[in-house]
Amino acid sequence: AIDAMTERNGCLRVVKGQWSETNHCPIIEVDVDGDPDAGGRAGAIPLEIADGHDNDYGNETDSKREPLAFENVICDAGSMVIFN
């Protein structure tokens, strides 16, 4: 981080878990003709899922899930956060 990442200035937020190609939540797909400011950013989690109003997603064996539990990633200036 160039500046400290804090809750106040908009730190990264993550949902811990064993996420994979078969265990994931839907994302906003790329719309080449769309307006990213109006339709949401490609790769973002749709608001209705992120805010816990829609947890009816998943694979055939697990169609209902707990709401996503976001955690803040807070770090000092000069720190590096690595994730995949």
mmCIF file with all atom_site columns, C-alpha atoms in Angstrom:
data_model
loop_
_atom_site.group_PDB
_atom_site.id
_atom_site.type_symbol
_atom_site.label_atom_id
_atom_site.label_alt_id
_atom_site.label_comp_id
_atom_site.label_asym_id
_atom_site.label_entity_id
_atom_site.label_seq_id
_atom_site.pdbx_PDB_ins_code
_atom_site.Cartn_x
_atom_site.Cartn_y
_atom_site.Cartn_z
_atom_site.occupancy
_atom_site.B_iso_or_equiv
_atom_site.pdbx_formal_charge
_atom_site.auth_seq_id
_atom_site.auth_comp_id
_atom_site.auth_asym_id
_atom_site.auth_atom_id
_atom_site.pdbx_PDB_model_num
ATOM 1  C CA . ALA A 1 1  ? 0.000   0.000   0.000   1.00 0.00 ? 1  ALA A CA 1
ATOM 2  C CA . ILE A 1 2  ? 1.244   3.479   -0.800  1.00 0.00 ? 2  ILE A CA 1
ATOM 3  C CA . ASP A 1 3  ? -0.871  4.945   2.009   1.00 0.00 ? 3  ASP A CA 1
ATOM 4  C CA . ALA A 1 4  ? -2.109  3.121   5.077   1.00 0.00 ? 4  ALA A CA 1
ATOM 5  C CA . MET A 1 5  ? -5.222  1.056   4.293   1.00 0.00 ? 5  MET A CA 1
ATOM 6  C CA . THR A 1 6  ? -7.771  1.703   7.030   1.00 0.00 ? 6  THR A CA 1
ATOM 7  C CA . GLU A 1 7  ? -11.525 1.350   7.439   1.00 0.00 ? 7  GLU A CA 1
ATOM 8  C CA . ARG A 1 8  ? -11.795 5.121   7.206   1.00 0.00 ? 8  ARG A CA 1
ATOM 9  C CA . ASN A 1 9  ? -10.007 5.530   3.857   1.00 0.00 ? 9  ASN A CA 1
ATOM 10 C CA . GLY A 1 10 ? -11.429 2.439   2.161   1.00 0.00 ? 10 GLY A CA 1
ATOM 11 C CA . CYS A 1 11 ? -9.380  -0.658  2.846   1.00 0.00 ? 11 CYS A CA 1
ATOM 12 C CA . LEU A 1 12 ? -9.672  -3.910  0.934   1.00 0.00 ? 12 LEU A CA 1
ATOM 13 C CA . ARG A 1 13 ? -12.428 -6.222  2.217   1.00 0.00 ? 13 ARG A CA 1
ATOM 14 C CA . VAL A 1 14 ? -12.317 -10.000 1.745   1.00 0.00 ? 14 VAL A CA 1
ATOM 15 C CA . VAL A 1 15 ? -14.432 -13.057 2.494   1.00 0.00 ? 15 VAL A CA 1
ATOM 16 C CA . LYS A 1 16 ? -12.240 -15.886 3.732   1.00 0.00 ? 16 LYS A CA 1
ATOM 17 C CA . GLY A 1 17 ? -12.972 -19.396 2.554   1.00 0.00 ? 17 GLY A CA 1
ATOM 18 C CA . GLN A 1 18 ? -12.046 -22.200 0.219   1.00 0.00 ? 18 GLN A CA 1
ATOM 19 C CA . TRP A 1 19 ? -13.187 -20.469 -2.969  1.00 0.00 ? 19 TRP A CA 1
ATOM 20 C CA . SER A 1 20 ? -12.746 -22.266 -6.285  1.00 0.00 ? 20 SER A CA 1
ATOM 21 C CA . GLU A 1 21 ? -14.237 -22.631 -9.745  1.00 0.00 ? 21 GLU A CA 1
ATOM 22 C CA . THR A 1 22 ? -16.970 -24.856 -8.296  1.00 0.00 ? 22 THR A CA 1
ATOM 23 C CA . ASN A 1 23 ? -17.347 -23.019 -4.957  1.00 0.00 ? 23 ASN A CA 1
ATOM 24 C CA . HIS A 1 24 ? -17.894 -19.341 -5.678  1.00 0.00 ? 24 HIS A CA 1
ATOM 25 C CA . CYS A 1 25 ? -20.535 -16.630 -5.798  1.00 0.00 ? 25 CYS A CA 1
ATOM 26 C CA . PRO A 1 26 ? -21.710 -14.961 -8.999  1.00 0.00 ? 26 PRO A CA 1
ATOM 27 C CA . ILE A 1 27 ? -19.938 -11.865 -10.271 1.00 0.00 ? 27 ILE A CA 1
ATOM 28 C CA . ILE A 1 28 ? -20.875 -9.064  -12.642 1.00 0.00 ? 28 ILE A CA 1
ATOM 29 C CA . GLU A 1 29 ? -19.879 -10.155 -16.131 1.00 0.00 ? 29 GLU A CA 1
ATOM 30 C CA . VAL A 1 30 ? -18.211 -7.886  -18.695 1.00 0.00 ? 30 VAL A CA 1
ATOM 31 C CA . ASP A 1 31 ? -20.723 -6.004  -20.871 1.00 0.00 ? 31 ASP A CA 1
ATOM 32 C CA . VAL A 1 32 ? -18.669 -4.598  -23.750 1.00 0.00 ? 32 VAL A CA 1
ATOM 33 C CA . ASP A 1 33 ? -21.502 -2.234  -24.718 1.00 0.00 ? 33 ASP A CA 1
ATOM 34 C CA . GLY A 1 34 ? -22.443 -1.305  -21.150 1.00 0.00 ? 34 GLY A CA 1
ATOM 35 C CA . ASP A 1 35 ? -21.648 1.618   -18.896 1.00 0.00 ? 35 ASP A CA 1
ATOM 36 C CA . PRO A 1 36 ? -19.416 0.387   -16.030 1.00 0.00 ? 36 PRO A CA 1
ATOM 37 C CA . ASP A 1 37 ? -20.532 3.272   -13.831 1.00 0.00 ? 37 ASP A CA 1
ATOM 38 C CA . ALA A 1 38 ? -24.220 2.372   -14.245 1.00 0.00 ? 38 ALA A CA 1
ATOM 39 C CA . GLY A 1 39 ? -24.119 -1.416  -14.451 1.00 0.00 ? 39 GLY A CA 1
ATOM 40 C CA . GLY A 1 40 ? -21.429 -2.217  -11.929 1.00 0.00 ? 40 GLY A CA 1
ATOM 41 C CA . ARG A 1 41 ? -17.792 -3.148  -12.411 1.00 0.00 ? 41 ARG A CA 1
ATOM 42 C CA . ALA A 1 42 ? -16.944 -6.397  -14.146 1.00 0.00 ? 42 ALA A CA 1
ATOM 43 C CA . GLY A 1 43 ? -15.758 -8.932  -11.594 1.00 0.00 ? 43 GLY A CA 1
ATOM 44 C CA . ALA A 1 44 ? -17.598 -7.287  -8.693  1.00 0.00 ? 44 ALA A CA 1
ATOM 45 C CA . ILE A 1 45 ? -19.965 -9.247  -6.478  1.00 0.00 ? 45 ILE A CA 1
ATOM 46 C CA . PRO A 1 46 ? -23.568 -8.085  -7.128  1.00 0.00 ? 46 PRO A CA 1
ATOM 47 C CA . LEU A 1 47 ? -24.893 -5.883  -4.319  1.00 0.00 ? 47 LEU A CA 1
ATOM 48 C CA . GLU A 1 48 ? -27.809 -8.185  -3.481  1.00 0.00 ? 48 GLU A CA 1
ATOM 49 C CA . ILE A 1 49 ? -25.317 -10.982 -2.730  1.00 0.00 ? 49 ILE A CA 1
ATOM 50 C CA . ALA A 1 50 ? -22.683 -8.793  -1.046  1.00 0.00 ? 50 ALA A CA 1
ATOM 51 C CA . ASP A 1 51 ? -25.230 -7.262  1.332   1.00 0.00 ? 51 ASP A CA 1
ATOM 52 C CA . GLY A 1 52 ? -26.752 -10.646 2.233   1.00 0.00 ? 52 GLY A CA 1
ATOM 53 C CA . HIS A 1 53 ? -30.174 -10.271 0.587   1.00 0.00 ? 53 HIS A CA 1
ATOM 54 C CA . ASP A 1 54 ? -29.618 -13.140 -1.880  1.00 0.00 ? 54 ASP A CA 1
ATOM 55 C CA . ASN A 1 55 ? -27.874 -16.285 -0.672  1.00 0.00 ? 55 ASN A CA 1
ATOM 56 C CA . ASP A 1 56 ? -29.584 -18.674 -3.095  1.00 0.00 ? 56 ASP A CA 1
ATOM 57 C CA . TYR A 1 57 ? -26.562 -19.459 -5.222  1.00 0.00 ? 57 TYR A CA 1
ATOM 58 C CA . GLY A 1 58 ? -23.973 -22.191 -5.420  1.00 0.00 ? 58 GLY A CA 1
ATOM 59 C CA . ASN A 1 59 ? -23.647 -25.639 -6.866  1.00 0.00 ? 59 ASN A CA 1
ATOM 60 C CA . GLU A 1 60 ? -26.192 -28.469 -6.936  1.00 0.00 ? 60 GLU A CA 1
ATOM 61 C CA . THR A 1 61 ? -25.268 -29.745 -3.472  1.00 0.00 ? 61 THR A CA 1
ATOM 62 C CA . ASP A 1 62 ? -25.221 -26.388 -1.696  1.00 0.00 ? 62 ASP A CA 1
ATOM 63 C CA . SER A 1 63 ? -27.814 -23.961 -3.021  1.00 0.00 ? 63 SER A CA 1
ATOM 64 C CA . LYS A 1 64 ? -28.337 -21.981 0.216   1.00 0.00 ? 64 LYS A CA 1
ATOM 65 C CA . ARG A 1 65 ? -25.391 -20.287 1.908   1.00 0.00 ? 65 ARG A CA 1
ATOM 66 C CA . GLU A 1 66 ? -24.736 -18.081 4.877   1.00 0.00 ? 66 GLU A CA 1
ATOM 67 C CA . PRO A 1 67 ? -24.456 -14.369 4.021   1.00 0.00 ? 67 PRO A CA 1
ATOM 68 C CA . LEU A 1 68 ? -20.932 -13.337 3.049   1.00 0.00 ? 68 LEU A CA 1
ATOM 69 C CA . ALA A 1 69 ? -18.867 -12.299 6.081   1.00 0.00 ? 69 ALA A CA 1
ATOM 70 C CA . PHE A 1 70 ? -16.539 -9.545  4.895   1.00 0.00 ? 70 PHE A CA 1
ATOM 71 C CA . GLU A 1 71 ? -13.378 -8.779  6.867   1.00 0.00 ? 71 GLU A CA 1
ATOM 72 C CA . ASN A 1 72 ? -11.281 -5.632  6.518   1.00 0.00 ? 72 ASN A CA 1
ATOM 73 C CA . VAL A 1 73 ? -7.665  -5.948  5.408   1.00 0.00 ? 73 VAL A CA 1
ATOM 74 C CA . ILE A 1 74 ? -5.911  -3.147  7.262   1.00 0.00 ? 74 ILE A CA 1
ATOM 75 C CA . CYS A 1 75 ? -2.218  -2.523  6.666   1.00 0.00 ? 75 CYS A CA 1
ATOM 76 C CA . ASP A 1 76 ? 0.410   0.164   7.071   1.00 0.00 ? 76 ASP A CA 1
ATOM 77 C CA . ALA A 1 77 ? 1.901   2.207   4.260   1.00 0.00 ? 77 ALA A CA 1
ATOM 78 C CA . GLY A 1 78 ? 4.673   0.225   2.578   1.00 0.00 ? 78 GLY A CA 1
ATOM 79 C CA . SER A 1 79 ? 3.060   -3.139  3.366   1.00 0.00 ? 79 SER A CA 1
ATOM 80 C CA . MET A 1 80 ? 2.225   -5.690  0.712   1.00 0.00 ? 80 MET A CA 1
ATOM 81 C CA . VAL A 1 81 ? -0.970  -7.800  0.703   1.00 0.00 ? 81 VAL A CA 1
ATOM 82 C CA . ILE A 1 82 ? -0.767  -11.013 -1.343  1.00 0.00 ? 82 ILE A CA 1
ATOM 83 C CA . PHE A 1 83 ? -3.800  -13.135 -2.096  1.00 0.00 ? 83 PHE A CA 1
ATOM 84 C CA . ASN A 1 84 ? -5.257  -15.229 -4.899  1.00 0.00 ? 84 ASN A CA 1
#
